[in-house]
Coordinates of C-alpha atoms in Angstrom, one line a residue:
M1 CA 24.6 9.2 -42.0
P2 CA 27.3 8.9 -39.4
T3 CA 30.9 8.6 -40.6
T4 CA 31.5 5.1 -39.6
Q5 CA 34.5 3.1 -38.4
F6 CA 34.9 0.2 -40.7
S7 CA 34.9 -3.4 -39.6
T8 CA 37.5 -6.2 -39.9
P9 CA 37.4 -8.9 -42.7
D10 CA 35.4 -11.3 -40.5
P11 CA 31.7 -10.2 -41.1
Y12 CA 30.8 -11.0 -37.5
S13 CA 33.9 -9.5 -35.8
Y14 CA 34.6 -5.8 -35.5
L15 CA 37.7 -3.8 -34.6
N16 CA 38.1 -0.1 -34.1
G17 CA 40.9 1.9 -35.6
F18 CA 41.4 0.1 -39.0
G19 CA 44.0 1.8 -41.3
S20 CA 43.6 4.1 -44.2
Y21 CA 40.6 4.1 -46.6
H22 CA 42.8 2.6 -49.3
E23 CA 43.9 -0.2 -47.1
Y24 CA 40.3 -0.8 -46.1
A25 CA 39.1 -0.8 -49.7
A26 CA 41.7 -3.3 -50.7
N27 CA 40.6 -5.8 -48.0
H28 CA 37.0 -5.0 -47.0
I29 CA 34.6 -3.6 -49.6
Q30 CA 35.9 -6.0 -52.2
A31 CA 35.5 -9.7 -51.5
I32 CA 37.9 -10.5 -54.3
K33 CA 41.0 -8.5 -54.7
G34 CA 40.9 -6.4 -57.9
A35 CA 37.1 -6.4 -58.1
L36 CA 36.9 -2.7 -57.3
P37 CA 37.6 -0.6 -60.4
V38 CA 40.6 1.8 -60.0
G39 CA 40.2 5.4 -60.9
Q40 CA 36.6 5.4 -62.2
N41 CA 33.2 4.1 -61.2
S42 CA 31.8 2.6 -64.4
P43 CA 34.5 1.2 -66.7
Q44 CA 33.4 -0.2 -70.1
K45 CA 34.2 -3.7 -68.8
P46 CA 34.3 -3.9 -64.9
P47 CA 36.7 -6.5 -63.5
Y48 CA 35.7 -10.2 -63.6
G49 CA 32.7 -9.5 -65.8
L50 CA 30.8 -7.8 -63.1
Y51 CA 28.0 -5.2 -63.6
A52 CA 28.4 -1.7 -62.2
E53 CA 25.3 -0.4 -60.4
K54 CA 24.8 2.9 -58.6
L55 CA 22.6 3.0 -55.5
S56 CA 21.6 6.6 -54.7
G57 CA 20.1 7.6 -51.4
T58 CA 19.7 11.3 -52.3
A59 CA 19.2 13.3 -55.5
F60 CA 22.2 13.5 -57.8
T61 CA 22.3 17.2 -57.3
A62 CA 22.1 17.2 -53.4
P63 CA 24.8 19.3 -51.8
R64 CA 28.1 17.4 -51.5
H65 CA 27.9 17.1 -47.7
E66 CA 24.4 15.6 -48.0
N67 CA 24.9 13.4 -51.0
R68 CA 24.6 9.7 -50.3
Q69 CA 25.5 7.1 -53.0
T70 CA 27.3 3.8 -53.3
W71 CA 28.6 2.0 -56.3
L72 CA 28.0 -1.8 -56.4
Y73 CA 29.9 -4.3 -58.5
R74 CA 27.7 -7.3 -58.8
I75 CA 27.2 -10.5 -60.8
L76 CA 23.8 -9.5 -62.1
P77 CA 22.0 -6.1 -61.8
A78 CA 19.1 -5.7 -59.3
A79 CA 16.8 -4.8 -62.3
A80 CA 16.8 -8.5 -63.5
H81 CA 13.5 -9.7 -62.0
D82 CA 9.9 -10.4 -63.0
N83 CA 7.1 -7.9 -62.4
F84 CA 6.2 -7.1 -58.8
E85 CA 2.8 -8.3 -57.6
R86 CA 1.0 -7.1 -54.5
L87 CA 0.8 -9.6 -51.6
D88 CA -2.4 -10.3 -49.7
P89 CA -3.0 -7.3 -47.4
D90 CA -4.3 -9.7 -44.7
S91 CA -0.9 -11.3 -44.4
Y92 CA 0.8 -8.2 -43.0
H93 CA 0.2 -5.2 -40.8
T94 CA 2.0 -2.2 -42.2
E95 CA -0.7 -0.2 -43.9
T96 CA -1.5 3.3 -42.7
Q97 CA -5.0 3.6 -44.2
K98 CA -6.6 4.3 -40.9
L99 CA -4.6 6.1 -38.2
H100 CA -6.3 7.3 -35.0
H101 CA -5.1 10.7 -33.8
I102 CA -6.0 11.0 -30.1
P103 CA -4.5 13.1 -27.2
N104 CA -4.8 10.3 -24.6
Q105 CA -1.6 8.9 -23.0
L106 CA -1.3 5.3 -24.2
R107 CA 0.8 2.4 -22.9
W108 CA 1.1 -1.1 -24.2
N109 CA 1.9 -4.3 -22.3
P110 CA 4.9 -6.3 -23.6
F111 CA 4.2 -7.4 -27.2
D112 CA 4.1 -11.1 -27.8
L113 CA 6.7 -13.2 -29.5
D114 CA 5.4 -14.9 -32.7
E115 CA 7.2 -18.1 -33.7
N116 CA 5.0 -18.7 -36.8
V117 CA 6.2 -15.8 -39.1
D118 CA 9.4 -14.5 -40.6
W119 CA 10.8 -11.0 -40.5
V120 CA 8.6 -9.6 -43.3
H121 CA 5.3 -10.9 -41.9
G122 CA 6.3 -10.1 -38.4
L123 CA 6.3 -6.4 -39.0
H124 CA 3.4 -4.5 -37.4
L125 CA 2.8 -0.7 -37.8
V126 CA 1.9 0.7 -34.4
A127 CA 1.9 4.4 -35.1
G128 CA 3.0 7.0 -37.7
A129 CA 2.7 10.4 -39.3
G130 CA 3.2 11.8 -42.8
D131 CA 3.2 10.1 -46.2
P132 CA 5.9 7.9 -47.7
T133 CA 4.8 8.9 -51.2
M134 CA 5.7 12.5 -50.4
K135 CA 8.8 11.5 -48.4
T136 CA 7.5 13.1 -45.3
G137 CA 7.2 11.8 -41.8
L138 CA 7.9 8.5 -40.1
G139 CA 6.4 5.1 -39.2
I140 CA 6.8 3.2 -35.9
L141 CA 6.7 -0.5 -36.1
L142 CA 7.1 -3.6 -33.8
Y143 CA 8.6 -6.8 -35.1
A144 CA 8.1 -10.3 -33.7
A145 CA 9.3 -13.3 -35.7
G146 CA 10.3 -16.9 -35.1
K147 CA 11.2 -18.2 -38.6
D148 CA 14.1 -17.5 -41.0
M149 CA 13.5 -15.8 -44.3
G150 CA 13.9 -18.3 -47.1
R151 CA 15.3 -17.6 -50.5
E152 CA 14.2 -14.0 -50.3
A153 CA 15.3 -10.5 -49.9
F154 CA 13.3 -7.6 -48.5
Y155 CA 13.7 -3.8 -48.9
S156 CA 11.7 -0.7 -48.1
A157 CA 11.2 1.9 -50.7
D158 CA 9.5 4.0 -48.1
G159 CA 12.3 4.9 -45.8
D160 CA 15.3 4.0 -43.6
F161 CA 14.8 1.3 -41.0
L162 CA 16.3 2.0 -37.6
I163 CA 16.0 -1.4 -35.9
V164 CA 16.1 -1.7 -32.1
P165 CA 16.3 -5.4 -30.9
Q166 CA 14.7 -6.2 -27.6
H167 CA 14.9 -10.0 -27.7
G168 CA 16.9 -12.4 -29.8
V169 CA 19.7 -12.1 -32.4
L170 CA 19.2 -10.8 -35.9
D171 CA 21.6 -12.3 -38.5
I172 CA 21.2 -9.7 -41.4
Q173 CA 22.6 -10.6 -44.8
T174 CA 22.6 -7.4 -46.8
E175 CA 23.7 -6.7 -50.4
L176 CA 26.8 -5.1 -49.0
G177 CA 27.7 -7.7 -46.4
K178 CA 26.5 -9.2 -43.1
L179 CA 25.6 -7.7 -39.8
L180 CA 24.9 -9.6 -36.5
V181 CA 22.7 -7.4 -34.3
R182 CA 21.9 -8.2 -30.7
P183 CA 19.8 -6.5 -28.0
N184 CA 21.5 -3.3 -26.8
E185 CA 22.7 -2.7 -30.3
I186 CA 20.9 -0.9 -33.1
C187 CA 21.1 -1.3 -36.9
V188 CA 20.1 1.1 -39.7
I189 CA 19.2 -0.3 -43.1
P190 CA 18.9 2.6 -45.6
R191 CA 16.0 2.9 -48.0
G192 CA 16.3 0.5 -50.9
V193 CA 19.0 -1.8 -49.6
R194 CA 18.0 -5.4 -49.9
Y195 CA 18.5 -7.8 -47.0
R196 CA 17.5 -11.2 -45.5
V197 CA 17.0 -11.9 -41.8
T198 CA 17.7 -15.2 -40.2
L199 CA 17.4 -16.0 -36.5
P200 CA 20.4 -18.0 -35.1
S201 CA 19.1 -17.9 -31.5
G202 CA 15.4 -18.4 -32.0
P203 CA 12.5 -16.0 -31.8
V204 CA 13.1 -12.2 -32.0
R205 CA 11.2 -9.1 -31.0
G206 CA 11.9 -5.4 -31.1
Y207 CA 11.1 -1.9 -32.4
I208 CA 11.6 0.0 -35.7
C209 CA 11.5 3.6 -36.5
E210 CA 11.1 4.1 -40.3
L211 CA 12.2 7.5 -41.5
Y212 CA 10.3 8.5 -44.6
Q213 CA 12.1 11.8 -44.9
G214 CA 15.9 12.1 -45.4
H215 CA 18.3 9.9 -43.5
F216 CA 19.5 9.4 -39.9
Q217 CA 22.7 11.2 -38.9
L218 CA 24.6 12.2 -35.8
P219 CA 23.2 15.2 -34.0
E220 CA 25.2 18.4 -33.8
L221 CA 27.1 18.7 -30.5
G222 CA 27.2 22.5 -30.1
P223 CA 28.9 23.6 -26.9
I224 CA 29.6 19.9 -26.0
G225 CA 32.4 20.1 -28.4
S226 CA 34.0 17.5 -30.7
N227 CA 33.4 14.3 -28.6
G228 CA 30.5 12.9 -26.6
L229 CA 27.1 11.1 -27.0
A230 CA 27.5 8.6 -29.9
N231 CA 31.0 8.9 -31.3
A232 CA 31.5 8.4 -35.1
R233 CA 34.3 5.9 -34.5
D234 CA 32.0 3.4 -32.9
F235 CA 29.7 2.9 -35.9
Q236 CA 30.4 -0.3 -37.8
A237 CA 29.8 -1.2 -41.5
P238 CA 29.6 -4.6 -43.1
V239 CA 32.4 -6.4 -45.0
A240 CA 31.8 -7.2 -48.6
A241 CA 30.5 -10.7 -49.1
F242 CA 28.6 -12.5 -51.8
D243 CA 26.9 -15.7 -52.8
D244 CA 28.3 -17.4 -55.9
E245 CA 25.6 -19.5 -57.4
E246 CA 26.3 -20.5 -61.0
E247 CA 23.1 -22.5 -61.5
P248 CA 19.8 -20.6 -61.6
K249 CA 17.8 -20.7 -58.4
E250 CA 14.5 -19.0 -57.7
Y251 CA 14.5 -16.1 -55.3
R252 CA 11.7 -13.7 -54.2
V253 CA 12.3 -10.0 -53.7
I254 CA 9.8 -8.3 -51.4
C255 CA 9.3 -4.6 -51.5
K256 CA 7.6 -2.3 -49.0
F257 CA 6.1 0.4 -51.2
N258 CA 3.7 3.0 -49.7
N259 CA 3.3 0.7 -46.7
A260 CA 2.0 -2.2 -48.9
L261 CA 4.0 -5.3 -49.8
F262 CA 4.9 -6.4 -53.3
A263 CA 6.9 -9.4 -54.4
A264 CA 8.8 -10.3 -57.6
R265 CA 10.5 -13.5 -58.7
Q266 CA 14.1 -13.8 -60.1
D267 CA 16.3 -16.7 -61.0
H268 CA 19.5 -15.5 -59.2
T269 CA 20.6 -14.5 -55.7
P270 CA 20.1 -10.9 -54.7
F271 CA 23.3 -11.1 -52.6
D272 CA 25.9 -11.0 -55.4
V273 CA 27.7 -7.8 -54.7
V274 CA 31.4 -8.6 -55.0
A275 CA 32.7 -5.1 -54.3
W276 CA 31.3 -1.7 -53.3
H277 CA 32.4 1.8 -52.4
G278 CA 30.5 4.9 -51.2
N279 CA 28.8 6.4 -48.2
Y280 CA 25.3 4.8 -48.4
Y281 CA 25.3 1.5 -46.6
P282 CA 23.8 -0.3 -43.6
Y283 CA 25.6 0.1 -40.2
K284 CA 25.2 -0.9 -36.6
Y285 CA 26.1 0.6 -33.2
D286 CA 26.5 -0.7 -29.7
L287 CA 24.4 1.4 -27.3
G288 CA 26.9 0.5 -24.5
R289 CA 29.4 2.8 -26.2
F290 CA 27.2 5.9 -25.8
N291 CA 29.1 8.6 -23.9
V292 CA 26.5 10.0 -21.5
M293 CA 26.4 13.7 -20.6
G294 CA 24.6 15.2 -17.6
T295 CA 24.5 18.0 -15.0
I296 CA 27.1 18.2 -12.2
S297 CA 25.4 21.1 -10.5
Y298 CA 21.6 21.4 -10.5
D299 CA 18.4 20.6 -12.5
H300 CA 17.6 17.8 -14.9
P301 CA 18.7 18.6 -18.4
D302 CA 16.6 18.3 -21.5
P303 CA 16.5 14.7 -22.9
S304 CA 18.1 15.9 -26.1
I305 CA 21.5 15.2 -24.4
F306 CA 20.7 11.5 -24.9
T307 CA 20.2 11.7 -28.7
V308 CA 22.0 8.9 -30.6
L309 CA 20.8 9.6 -34.1
T310 CA 18.5 12.3 -35.6
G311 CA 16.4 12.6 -38.7
P312 CA 16.2 16.4 -39.2
S313 CA 13.4 18.3 -40.8
D314 CA 13.8 21.4 -43.0
H315 CA 13.7 23.5 -39.8
P316 CA 17.1 23.5 -38.0
G317 CA 16.9 21.9 -34.6
T318 CA 13.5 20.3 -35.1
A319 CA 13.5 16.6 -35.9
I320 CA 11.2 14.3 -37.9
A321 CA 12.6 11.6 -35.7
D322 CA 15.2 11.6 -32.9
F323 CA 16.4 8.3 -31.4
V324 CA 17.1 8.9 -27.7
I325 CA 18.3 6.4 -25.1
F326 CA 18.4 6.4 -21.3
P327 CA 21.4 4.2 -20.4
P328 CA 22.9 3.5 -17.0
R329 CA 24.4 6.8 -15.6
W330 CA 25.3 8.7 -12.5
L331 CA 23.1 11.4 -11.1
V332 CA 24.8 14.0 -8.9
A333 CA 22.6 17.2 -9.1
E334 CA 22.0 19.1 -5.9
D335 CA 18.6 20.3 -4.6
T336 CA 17.0 18.8 -7.7
F337 CA 14.1 16.6 -8.6
R338 CA 16.1 14.0 -10.5
P339 CA 13.7 12.1 -12.7
P340 CA 12.3 13.9 -15.8
W341 CA 10.0 16.7 -14.7
Y342 CA 6.3 16.8 -15.6
H343 CA 6.0 18.3 -19.1
R344 CA 3.9 18.9 -22.1
N345 CA 5.9 18.9 -25.3
T346 CA 5.5 20.1 -28.9
M347 CA 7.1 16.8 -29.8
S348 CA 5.4 13.4 -29.7
E349 CA 7.2 10.7 -27.6
F350 CA 7.1 7.0 -28.3
M351 CA 9.0 5.1 -25.6
G352 CA 10.2 1.5 -25.5
L353 CA 12.1 -0.6 -23.0
I354 CA 14.8 -3.0 -24.0
A355 CA 15.7 -4.3 -20.5
G356 CA 15.3 -3.5 -16.8
D357 CA 13.3 -0.6 -15.3
Y358 CA 12.9 2.9 -16.4
D359 CA 13.7 5.2 -13.5
A360 CA 10.6 7.4 -13.9
K361 CA 8.3 4.3 -14.1
V362 CA 9.7 1.8 -11.6
G363 CA 7.3 -1.0 -10.6
G364 CA 4.5 0.1 -13.0
G365 CA 3.1 -1.2 -16.2
F366 CA 6.0 0.0 -18.4
R367 CA 7.9 -3.3 -18.9
P368 CA 10.6 -4.6 -21.3
A369 CA 9.0 -5.2 -24.8
G370 CA 6.2 -2.8 -23.9
A371 CA 5.8 0.8 -25.1
S372 CA 4.1 4.1 -24.4
L373 CA 3.0 7.1 -26.5
H374 CA 2.6 10.6 -25.3
N375 CA 1.4 12.7 -28.2
I376 CA 1.9 16.4 -28.8
M377 CA 1.0 18.5 -25.8
S378 CA -0.3 15.5 -23.8
G379 CA 0.9 16.0 -20.2
H380 CA 3.1 13.2 -18.7
G381 CA 6.0 12.6 -16.3
P382 CA 6.8 10.4 -13.4
D383 CA 4.1 8.3 -11.9
A384 CA 2.9 9.0 -8.3
T385 CA 5.2 6.4 -6.7
A386 CA 8.3 7.7 -8.6
H387 CA 7.4 11.3 -7.7
E388 CA 7.0 10.5 -4.0
R389 CA 10.3 8.6 -3.8
A390 CA 12.3 11.2 -5.8
S391 CA 10.9 14.1 -3.8
N392 CA 12.1 12.6 -0.5
A393 CA 15.3 10.8 -1.6
E394 CA 18.7 11.6 -0.1
L395 CA 20.5 13.5 -2.8
K396 CA 23.8 11.7 -2.8
P397 CA 25.6 10.6 -6.0
Q398 CA 23.5 7.8 -7.4
K399 CA 23.9 5.3 -10.2
V400 CA 20.6 4.8 -12.0
G401 CA 19.5 2.4 -14.7
E402 CA 21.9 -0.4 -13.9
G403 CA 20.9 -3.3 -16.2
S404 CA 18.4 -1.1 -17.9
M405 CA 18.0 0.5 -21.4
A406 CA 15.0 2.6 -22.2
F407 CA 14.7 4.6 -25.5
M408 CA 12.5 7.1 -27.2
F409 CA 11.5 7.8 -30.8
E410 CA 10.7 11.5 -30.6
S411 CA 9.0 13.4 -33.5
S412 CA 7.9 17.0 -34.2
L413 CA 4.8 15.5 -35.9
M414 CA 1.4 14.5 -34.4
V415 CA 1.5 10.7 -34.4
G416 CA -1.5 8.6 -35.2
V417 CA -2.1 5.1 -33.9
S418 CA -2.8 2.3 -36.3
E419 CA -5.9 0.1 -36.2
W420 CA -3.6 -2.8 -35.1
G421 CA -1.9 -0.7 -32.4
L422 CA -5.1 0.6 -30.9
K423 CA -7.6 -2.3 -31.2
T424 CA -6.4 -5.4 -32.9
C425 CA -3.5 -6.2 -30.6
Q426 CA -5.8 -5.6 -27.5
K427 CA -2.8 -4.7 -25.4
V428 CA -3.5 -1.0 -24.6
Q429 CA -3.6 -0.4 -20.9
E430 CA -6.8 1.5 -20.5
D431 CA -6.0 2.5 -16.9
Y432 CA -2.6 4.0 -17.7
N433 CA -3.7 7.6 -16.7
A434 CA -5.6 6.4 -13.6
E435 CA -2.6 4.3 -12.5
S436 CA 0.1 6.8 -13.1
W437 CA -1.1 10.3 -12.4
R438 CA -4.6 10.4 -10.7
P439 CA -3.0 9.1 -7.5
L440 CA -0.9 12.3 -7.3
K441 CA -1.7 14.1 -4.0
R442 CA -2.1 17.8 -3.4
H443 CA 0.7 19.2 -1.3
F444 CA 0.1 22.9 -1.8
K445 CA -0.4 25.0 1.4
N446 CA -1.5 28.6 0.7
P447 CA 0.3 30.9 3.1
N448 CA -2.3 33.6 2.7
K449 CA -5.2 31.4 3.6
K450 CA -6.3 31.3 7.2
D451 CA -7.4 28.0 8.8

């Protein structure tokens, strides 16, 4: 997880450069002064009659630099609920029972808005790999919702949610405080953290990468040095906030568990954390703050220079999931084909578009709220129109991507497409290959061949 720059006391207003951790703790991660115990985590009687509860995102014995845990001081423990019961599988689309592993390049038209469902029932698994029961792999989901969640809280036991809004505003009330997330921002909700989503501006739509394995973190910068790409100071954490409801009121807690949904009843609010401290918490990031790197001489660099967050595997330098963006930027390379070159990759690439045009697919079928999947070793690159234009363009300094934001979930795993993603949604563009690459013309002239 990134080291974050904490937010100001207003849960919907953020300011960089807050003071010391102790000053932050006194005013931010405790909603009532004195609610945070001093000098120990679990006193015999926590302040104000609160319960101490530990939320662990890693094994207790994980190395110190990897260990993720947060102490919560709440009115009632999260354990106080009835038994979980499975929800009707026909009411949601997150199961991975049947994934189709195919080498074809796939592209989806913009996914529809859905004003008839809330956040939980607006989740649709599009693709994935691995197994959440073994804590391996990832899931790629689309969300589309038009209703607020009611007296409910949702959490995933399967993995961390990296949420990429494309349309509409998400008002996310988490156990640790509130986050307001807009298009061109992202939000990460760690495994197990409970939250509720309301929609202050109407219907919403976007993308999610669920990391079953480990947690998202900032990529290493190597020769780039100490600054660049996504800077730690720009990540923002919620302010402690809680609902104080003395009279019992029924709530429902919904759990995503091995890609199935279960629900349990309880007679108190899930959002009763009065104070917290630790390094396992939800956070958000404004993609407009990304510090783009690129060539100032020749050739198009690898897209890894656009990595915002990474979910590493056990093999250094190889990710279960990279979150990569293609923001507005200057191109100045000389004698260079400036769009991404044609390539076949040992990584799978799922791309989405938040706004505008992607410079390698201008004018084609890749539109905002749509997506594409280029699986392991499936050839892809600029379409014929983009290739022709880039091959003959005047190579002067050029700003590309104005008003645009494309992104990629990249994985070292072979990604399967869900039944919903391949068939049920009926949005797959069957002519993607024919439209993009079959029109490419032969330009080769053999100097050794006589006319």
